[in-house]
PDB file of C-alpha atoms and ligand atoms in Angstrom:
ATOM      1  CA  MET Q 233       0.000   0.000   0.000  1.00 50.00           C
ATOM      2  CA  SER Q 234       1.440   3.381  -0.943  1.00 53.00           C
ATOM      3  CA  GLU Q 235       1.751   5.995   1.778  1.00 68.00           C
ATOM      4  CA  LEU Q 236      -0.096   8.699  -0.099  1.00 78.00           C
ATOM      5  CA  LYS Q 237      -1.307  11.509   2.146  1.00 83.00           C
ATOM      6  CA  LEU Q 238      -2.687  14.690   0.725  1.00 92.00           C
ATOM      7  CA  GLN Q 239      -2.914  18.238   1.913  1.00 96.00           C
ATOM      8  CA  PHE Q 240      -5.064  20.902   0.272  1.00 97.00           C
ATOM      9  CA  CYS Q 241      -5.275  24.598   0.980  1.00 98.00           C
ATOM     10  CA  VAL Q 242      -8.862  25.659   0.300  1.00 98.00           C
ATOM     11  CA  GLU Q 243      -9.204  29.425  -0.124  1.00 98.00           C
ATOM     12  CA  ASN Q 244     -12.980  29.858   0.027  1.00 98.00           C
ATOM     13  CA  GLU Q 245     -16.366  28.190   0.230  1.00 98.00           C
ATOM     14  CA  PHE Q 246     -16.636  27.742  -3.540  1.00 98.00           C
ATOM     15  CA  GLU Q 247     -13.323  25.866  -3.611  1.00 98.00           C
ATOM     16  CA  MET Q 248     -14.510  23.696  -0.722  1.00 98.00           C
ATOM     17  CA  VAL Q 249     -17.600  22.664  -2.686  1.00 98.00           C
ATOM     18  CA  SER Q 250     -15.400  21.930  -5.735  1.00 98.00           C
ATOM     19  CA  LEU Q 251     -13.089  19.764  -3.646  1.00 98.00           C
ATOM     20  CA  GLY Q 252     -16.117  17.868  -2.343  1.00 98.00           C
ATOM     21  CA  GLU Q 253     -17.151  17.266  -5.954  1.00 98.00           C
ATOM     22  CA  ARG Q 254     -13.711  15.846  -6.704  1.00 98.00           C
ATOM     23  CA  VAL Q 255     -13.942  13.550  -3.675  1.00 98.00           C
ATOM     24  CA  ALA Q 256     -17.328  12.272  -4.893  1.00 98.00           C
ATOM     25  CA  LYS Q 257     -15.922  11.519  -8.343  1.00 98.00           C
ATOM     26  CA  ALA Q 258     -13.014   9.591  -6.817  1.00 98.00           C
ATOM     27  CA  LEU Q 259     -14.764   7.548  -4.161  1.00 96.00           C
ATOM     28  CA  SER Q 260     -15.175   3.816  -4.255  1.00 91.00           C
ATOM     29  CA  ARG Q 261     -18.099   2.337  -2.398  1.00 93.00           C
ATOM     30  CA  PRO Q 262     -18.665   1.523   0.399  1.00 97.00           C
ATOM     31  CA  LEU Q 263     -16.665   4.208   2.111  1.00 98.00           C
ATOM     32  CA  VAL Q 264     -16.542   5.750   5.592  1.00 98.00           C
ATOM     33  CA  ILE Q 265     -15.071   9.255   5.832  1.00 98.00           C
ATOM     34  CA  THR Q 266     -14.532  11.233   9.032  1.00 98.00           C
ATOM     35  CA  LEU Q 267     -14.498  15.046   8.876  1.00 98.00           C
ATOM     36  CA  ALA Q 268     -12.713  16.549  11.876  1.00 98.00           C
ATOM     37  CA  GLY Q 269     -12.072  20.197  12.629  1.00 98.00           C
ATOM     38  CA  ASP Q 270     -13.335  23.199  14.563  1.00 98.00           C
ATOM     39  CA  LEU Q 271     -16.756  24.841  14.287  1.00 97.00           C
ATOM     40  CA  GLY Q 272     -17.068  26.517  10.901  1.00 97.00           C
ATOM     41  CA  ALA Q 273     -14.078  24.689   9.443  1.00 98.00           C
ATOM     42  CA  GLY Q 274     -16.070  23.692   6.359  1.00 98.00           C
ATOM     43  CA  LYS Q 275     -17.016  20.069   7.075  1.00 98.00           C
ATOM     44  CA  THR Q 276     -20.653  20.446   6.048  1.00 98.00           C
ATOM     45  CA  THR Q 277     -19.615  22.540   3.045  1.00 98.00           C
ATOM     46  CA  LEU Q 278     -17.370  19.722   1.812  1.00 98.00           C
ATOM     47  CA  ALA Q 279     -20.238  17.268   2.395  1.00 98.00           C
ATOM     48  CA  ARG Q 280     -22.468  19.541   0.279  1.00 98.00           C
ATOM     49  CA  GLY Q 281     -19.997  19.330  -2.611  1.00 98.00           C
ATOM     50  CA  ILE Q 282     -19.912  15.539  -2.319  1.00 98.00           C
ATOM     51  CA  LEU Q 283     -23.715  15.245  -2.219  1.00 98.00           C
ATOM     52  CA  ASN Q 284     -24.204  17.675  -5.106  1.00 98.00           C
ATOM     53  CA  GLN Q 285     -21.801  15.740  -7.288  1.00 98.00           C
ATOM     54  CA  LEU Q 286     -23.545  12.470  -6.444  1.00 98.00           C
ATOM     55  CA  GLY Q 287     -26.729  14.037  -7.814  1.00 98.00           C
ATOM     56  CA  HIS Q 288     -28.491  15.562  -4.806  1.00 98.00           C
ATOM     57  CA  SER Q 289     -29.983  18.849  -5.937  1.00 92.00           C
ATOM     58  CA  GLY Q 290     -31.742  19.970  -2.747  1.00 91.00           C
ATOM     59  CA  HIS Q 291     -30.534  21.628   0.400  1.00 94.00           C
ATOM     60  CA  VAL Q 292     -27.855  19.933   2.495  1.00 97.00           C
ATOM     61  CA  LYS Q 293     -28.916  20.341   6.093  1.00 96.00           C
ATOM     62  CA  SER Q 294     -26.313  20.300   8.828  1.00 96.00           C
ATOM     63  CA  PRO Q 295     -27.111  17.255  10.991  1.00 95.00           C
ATOM     64  CA  THR Q 296     -26.086  19.091  14.175  1.00 93.00           C
ATOM     65  CA  PHE Q 297     -29.527  18.690  15.764  1.00 91.00           C
ATOM     66  CA  SER Q 298     -30.817  15.553  14.078  1.00 93.00           C
ATOM     67  CA  ILE Q 299     -27.393  13.796  14.386  1.00 95.00           C
ATOM     68  CA  VAL Q 300     -28.018  12.082  11.043  1.00 96.00           C
ATOM     69  CA  GLU Q 301     -29.374  13.081   7.643  1.00 97.00           C
ATOM     70  CA  THR Q 302     -29.791  10.375   5.030  1.00 97.00           C
ATOM     71  CA  TYR Q 303     -29.962  10.664   1.267  1.00 98.00           C
ATOM     72  CA  GLU Q 304     -30.856   8.173  -1.413  1.00 97.00           C
ATOM     73  CA  ILE Q 305     -29.534   9.398  -4.727  1.00 97.00           C
ATOM     74  CA  ASN Q 306     -30.182   7.046  -7.652  1.00 93.00           C
ATOM     75  CA  SER Q 307     -29.983   4.097  -5.233  1.00 91.00           C
ATOM     76  CA  PHE Q 308     -26.722   5.400  -3.749  1.00 97.00           C
ATOM     77  CA  ARG Q 309     -27.247   5.783  -0.015  1.00 98.00           C
ATOM     78  CA  VAL Q 310     -25.438   8.424   1.983  1.00 98.00           C
ATOM     79  CA  SER Q 311     -25.625   8.819   5.767  1.00 98.00           C
ATOM     80  CA  HIS Q 312     -24.271  12.135   7.022  1.00 98.00           C
ATOM     81  CA  PHE Q 313     -23.658  12.305  10.780  1.00 98.00           C
ATOM     82  CA  ASP Q 314     -22.756  15.167  13.082  1.00 98.00           C
ATOM     83  CA  MET Q 315     -21.683  13.873  16.499  1.00 98.00           C
ATOM     84  CA  TYR Q 316     -21.170  17.316  18.040  1.00 97.00           C
ATOM     85  CA  ARG Q 317     -24.096  16.971  20.434  1.00 96.00           C
ATOM     86  CA  VAL Q 318     -23.511  13.351  21.371  1.00 96.00           C
ATOM     87  CA  LYS Q 319     -22.653  13.338  25.070  1.00 93.00           C
ATOM     88  CA  ASP Q 320     -22.683   9.629  25.714  1.00 94.00           C
ATOM     89  CA  THR Q 321     -21.941   7.037  23.063  1.00 93.00           C
ATOM     90  CA  GLU Q 322     -24.881   4.988  24.465  1.00 93.00           C
ATOM     91  CA  GLU Q 323     -27.043   7.464  22.545  1.00 93.00           C
ATOM     92  CA  LEU Q 324     -25.797   5.877  19.330  1.00 94.00           C
ATOM     93  CA  ASN Q 325     -27.679   2.676  20.162  1.00 91.00           C
ATOM     94  CA  PHE Q 326     -30.978   4.576  20.376  1.00 89.00           C
ATOM     95  CA  PHE Q 327     -30.973   5.282  16.701  1.00 88.00           C
ATOM     96  CA  GLY Q 328     -29.172   2.151  15.515  1.00 93.00           C
ATOM     97  CA  PHE Q 329     -25.943   3.861  14.515  1.00 96.00           C
ATOM     98  CA  HIS Q 330     -24.193   0.625  13.587  1.00 95.00           C
ATOM     99  CA  GLU Q 331     -26.973  -0.420  11.218  1.00 96.00           C
ATOM    100  CA  TYR Q 332     -26.218   2.548   9.000  1.00 97.00           C
ATOM    101  CA  PHE Q 333     -22.925   0.839   8.180  1.00 96.00           C
ATOM    102  CA  ASP Q 334     -24.799  -2.062   6.572  1.00 95.00           C
ATOM    103  CA  ILE Q 335     -27.098   0.055   4.430  1.00 96.00           C
ATOM    104  CA  SER Q 336     -24.912   2.982   3.368  1.00 98.00           C
ATOM    105  CA  ASP Q 337     -22.716   3.345   0.315  1.00 98.00           C
ATOM    106  CA  LEU Q 338     -21.100   6.379   1.866  1.00 98.00           C
ATOM    107  CA  ILE Q 339     -20.887   7.451   5.501  1.00 98.00           C
ATOM    108  CA  LEU Q 340     -19.733  10.944   6.448  1.00 98.00           C
ATOM    109  CA  ILE Q 341     -19.063  11.662  10.133  1.00 98.00           C
ATOM    110  CA  GLU Q 342     -18.528  15.196  11.419  1.00 98.00           C
ATOM    111  CA  TRP Q 343     -17.068  15.534  14.929  1.00 98.00           C
ATOM    112  CA  PRO Q 344     -15.762  11.936  15.102  1.00 98.00           C
ATOM    113  CA  GLU Q 345     -13.801  12.998  18.232  1.00 97.00           C
ATOM    114  CA  ARG Q 346     -17.086  12.900  20.150  1.00 96.00           C
ATOM    115  CA  ILE Q 347     -17.341   9.148  19.605  1.00 97.00           C
ATOM    116  CA  ALA Q 348     -13.626   8.368  19.823  1.00 94.00           C
ATOM    117  CA  THR Q 349     -14.293   5.427  22.138  1.00 93.00           C
ATOM    118  CA  VAL Q 350     -16.453   3.676  19.534  1.00 95.00           C
ATOM    119  CA  ASP Q 351     -14.692   1.161  17.291  1.00 92.00           C
ATOM    120  CA  LEU Q 352     -15.140   2.404  13.749  1.00 93.00           C
ATOM    121  CA  CYS Q 353     -13.791   1.100  10.465  1.00 94.00           C
ATOM    122  CA  VAL Q 354     -12.802   4.375   8.864  1.00 97.00           C
ATOM    123  CA  ASP Q 355     -11.483   4.429   5.285  1.00 98.00           C
ATOM    124  CA  LEU Q 356     -10.473   8.047   5.053  1.00 98.00           C
ATOM    125  CA  GLU Q 357      -9.857  10.742   7.649  1.00 98.00           C
ATOM    126  CA  ILE Q 358     -10.115  14.348   6.545  1.00 98.00           C
ATOM    127  CA  ASN Q 359      -8.802  16.848   9.097  1.00 98.00           C
ATOM    128  CA  PHE Q 360      -9.655  20.533   8.704  1.00 98.00           C
ATOM    129  CA  THR Q 361      -7.636  23.421  10.129  1.00 98.00           C
ATOM    130  CA  ILE Q 362      -8.807  27.035   9.954  1.00 98.00           C
ATOM    131  CA  VAL Q 363      -6.118  29.413   8.705  1.00 97.00           C
ATOM    132  CA  GLY Q 364      -7.778  32.837   8.497  1.00 96.00           C
ATOM    133  CA  LYS Q 365     -10.194  32.622   5.580  1.00 96.00           C
ATOM    134  CA  ALA Q 366      -8.498  29.528   4.220  1.00 98.00           C
ATOM    135  CA  ARG Q 367      -8.782  25.956   5.373  1.00 98.00           C
ATOM    136  CA  ASN Q 368      -6.047  23.334   5.353  1.00 98.00           C
ATOM    137  CA  LEU Q 369      -7.346  19.858   4.718  1.00 98.00           C
ATOM    138  CA  ASN Q 370      -5.283  16.776   5.436  1.00 98.00           C
ATOM    139  CA  PHE Q 371      -6.424  13.523   3.891  1.00 98.00           C
ATOM    140  CA  ASN Q 372      -5.270  10.373   5.687  1.00 97.00           C
ATOM    141  CA  PRO Q 373      -6.241   7.076   4.091  1.00 96.00           C
ATOM    142  CA  MET Q 374      -6.916   4.310   6.616  1.00 96.00           C
ATOM    143  CA  SER Q 375      -7.763   1.394   4.330  1.00 96.00           C
ATOM    144  CA  GLU Q 376      -7.284   0.063   0.819  1.00 96.00           C
ATOM    145  CA  SER Q 377     -10.491   1.853  -0.259  1.00 97.00           C
ATOM    146  CA  GLY Q 378      -9.256   5.085   1.284  1.00 97.00           C
ATOM    147  CA  HIS Q 379      -5.985   4.771  -0.612  1.00 95.00           C
ATOM    148  CA  SER Q 380      -7.696   4.038  -3.892  1.00 95.00           C
ATOM    149  CA  THR Q 381      -9.964   7.079  -3.398  1.00 97.00           C
ATOM    150  CA  LEU Q 382      -6.948   9.304  -2.815  1.00 96.00           C
ATOM    151  CA  ASN Q 383      -5.115   7.863  -5.810  1.00 94.00           C
ATOM    152  CA  LYS Q 384      -8.099   8.661  -8.036  1.00 96.00           C
ATOM    153  CA  LEU Q 385      -8.425  12.114  -6.514  1.00 95.00           C
ATOM    154  CA  VAL Q 386      -4.935  13.100  -7.652  1.00 92.00           C
ATOM    155  CA  GLN Q 387      -5.194  11.588 -11.140  1.00 87.00           C
TER     156      GLN Q 387
HETATM  157  N1  ATP L 842     -12.129  28.478   2.851  1.00 85.73           N
HETATM  158  C1  ATP L 842     -13.367  28.196   3.288  1.00 85.73           C
HETATM  159  N2  ATP L 842     -13.888  26.964   3.080  1.00 85.73           N
HETATM  160  C2  ATP L 842     -15.122  26.657   3.548  1.00 85.73           C
HETATM  161  N3  ATP L 842     -15.919  27.484   4.226  1.00 85.73           N
HETATM  162  C3  ATP L 842     -15.456  28.727   4.446  1.00 85.73           C
HETATM  163  C4  ATP L 842     -14.188  29.116   3.981  1.00 85.73           C
HETATM  164  N4  ATP L 842     -13.982  30.415   4.362  1.00 85.73           N
HETATM  165  C5  ATP L 842     -15.098  30.763   5.017  1.00 85.73           C
HETATM  166  N5  ATP L 842     -15.991  29.769   5.064  1.00 85.73           N
HETATM  167  C6  ATP L 842     -17.281  29.827   5.777  1.00 85.73           C
HETATM  168  O1  ATP L 842     -17.156  28.963   6.906  1.00 85.73           O
HETATM  169  C7  ATP L 842     -18.390  28.326   7.163  1.00 85.73           C
HETATM  170  C8  ATP L 842     -18.202  26.818   7.131  1.00 85.73           C
HETATM  171  O2  ATP L 842     -19.378  26.258   7.615  1.00 85.73           O
HETATM  172  P1  ATP L 842     -19.648  24.709   7.702  1.00 85.73           P
HETATM  173  O3  ATP L 842     -21.047  24.573   8.174  1.00 85.73           O
HETATM  174  O4  ATP L 842     -19.262  24.026   6.449  1.00 85.73           O
HETATM  175  O5  ATP L 842     -18.620  24.296   8.861  1.00 85.73           O
HETATM  176  P2  ATP L 842     -18.588  22.976   9.732  1.00 85.73           P
HETATM  177  O6  ATP L 842     -17.159  22.584   9.834  1.00 85.73           O
HETATM  178  O7  ATP L 842     -19.539  21.968   9.217  1.00 85.73           O
HETATM  179  O8  ATP L 842     -19.067  23.514  11.166  1.00 85.73           O
HETATM  180  P3  ATP L 842     -19.799  22.741  12.362  1.00 85.73           P
HETATM  181  O9  ATP L 842     -18.710  22.140  13.222  1.00 85.73           O
HETATM  182  O10 ATP L 842     -20.532  23.821  13.078  1.00 85.73           O
HETATM  183  O11 ATP L 842     -20.695  21.686  11.784  1.00 85.73           O
HETATM  184  C9  ATP L 842     -19.372  28.808   6.090  1.00 85.73           C
HETATM  185  O12 ATP L 842     -20.130  29.845   6.641  1.00 85.73           O
HETATM  186  C10 ATP L 842     -18.476  29.316   4.987  1.00 85.73           C
HETATM  187  O13 ATP L 842     -19.060  30.346   4.247  1.00 85.73           O
HETATM  188 MG1   MG L 843     -21.105  20.962  10.065  1.00 85.73          MG
END
């Protein structure tokens, strides 16, 4: 397995959406991606780019309050989580968190730090850092699928 890691400097919201579109074009299914970074770092904006490219034309709601938003786009299932408000990982059992892994083609998890004690099979970690108006994104592949996604992303 190659040790490809990627870093992007994203200057504005438009570029963040474009990068999300590139991620969507590169991804192999099924895939689990974590999106980690401070409030306003652009995690949901990247998710919007991914969902748009997959064919979702409506609004992309931040799952901060609902914890999960699901999409079915031409039989491609996406589950978009935001764990910010999860206080106790027991809460995950209430809504059958683990079952989403069986039914989703793509799982996006914002604030994965909140559920750090839960064993997750993550394919790709994307870490966001705010640098003024720009955002630095580090892509760390964690599996064969994560690597193949990154390889396609740079082609
Ligand atoms: N370079 C940039 N890339 C992305 N968003 C940017 C950038 N510069 C400014 N912004 C602004 O930052 C905000 C990012 O919001 P977004 O909801 O995507 O963040 P988030 O990481 O999901 O936050 P939260 O942790 O609250 O869910 C938007 O209001 C966007 O306009
Ligand atoms: Mg968000």
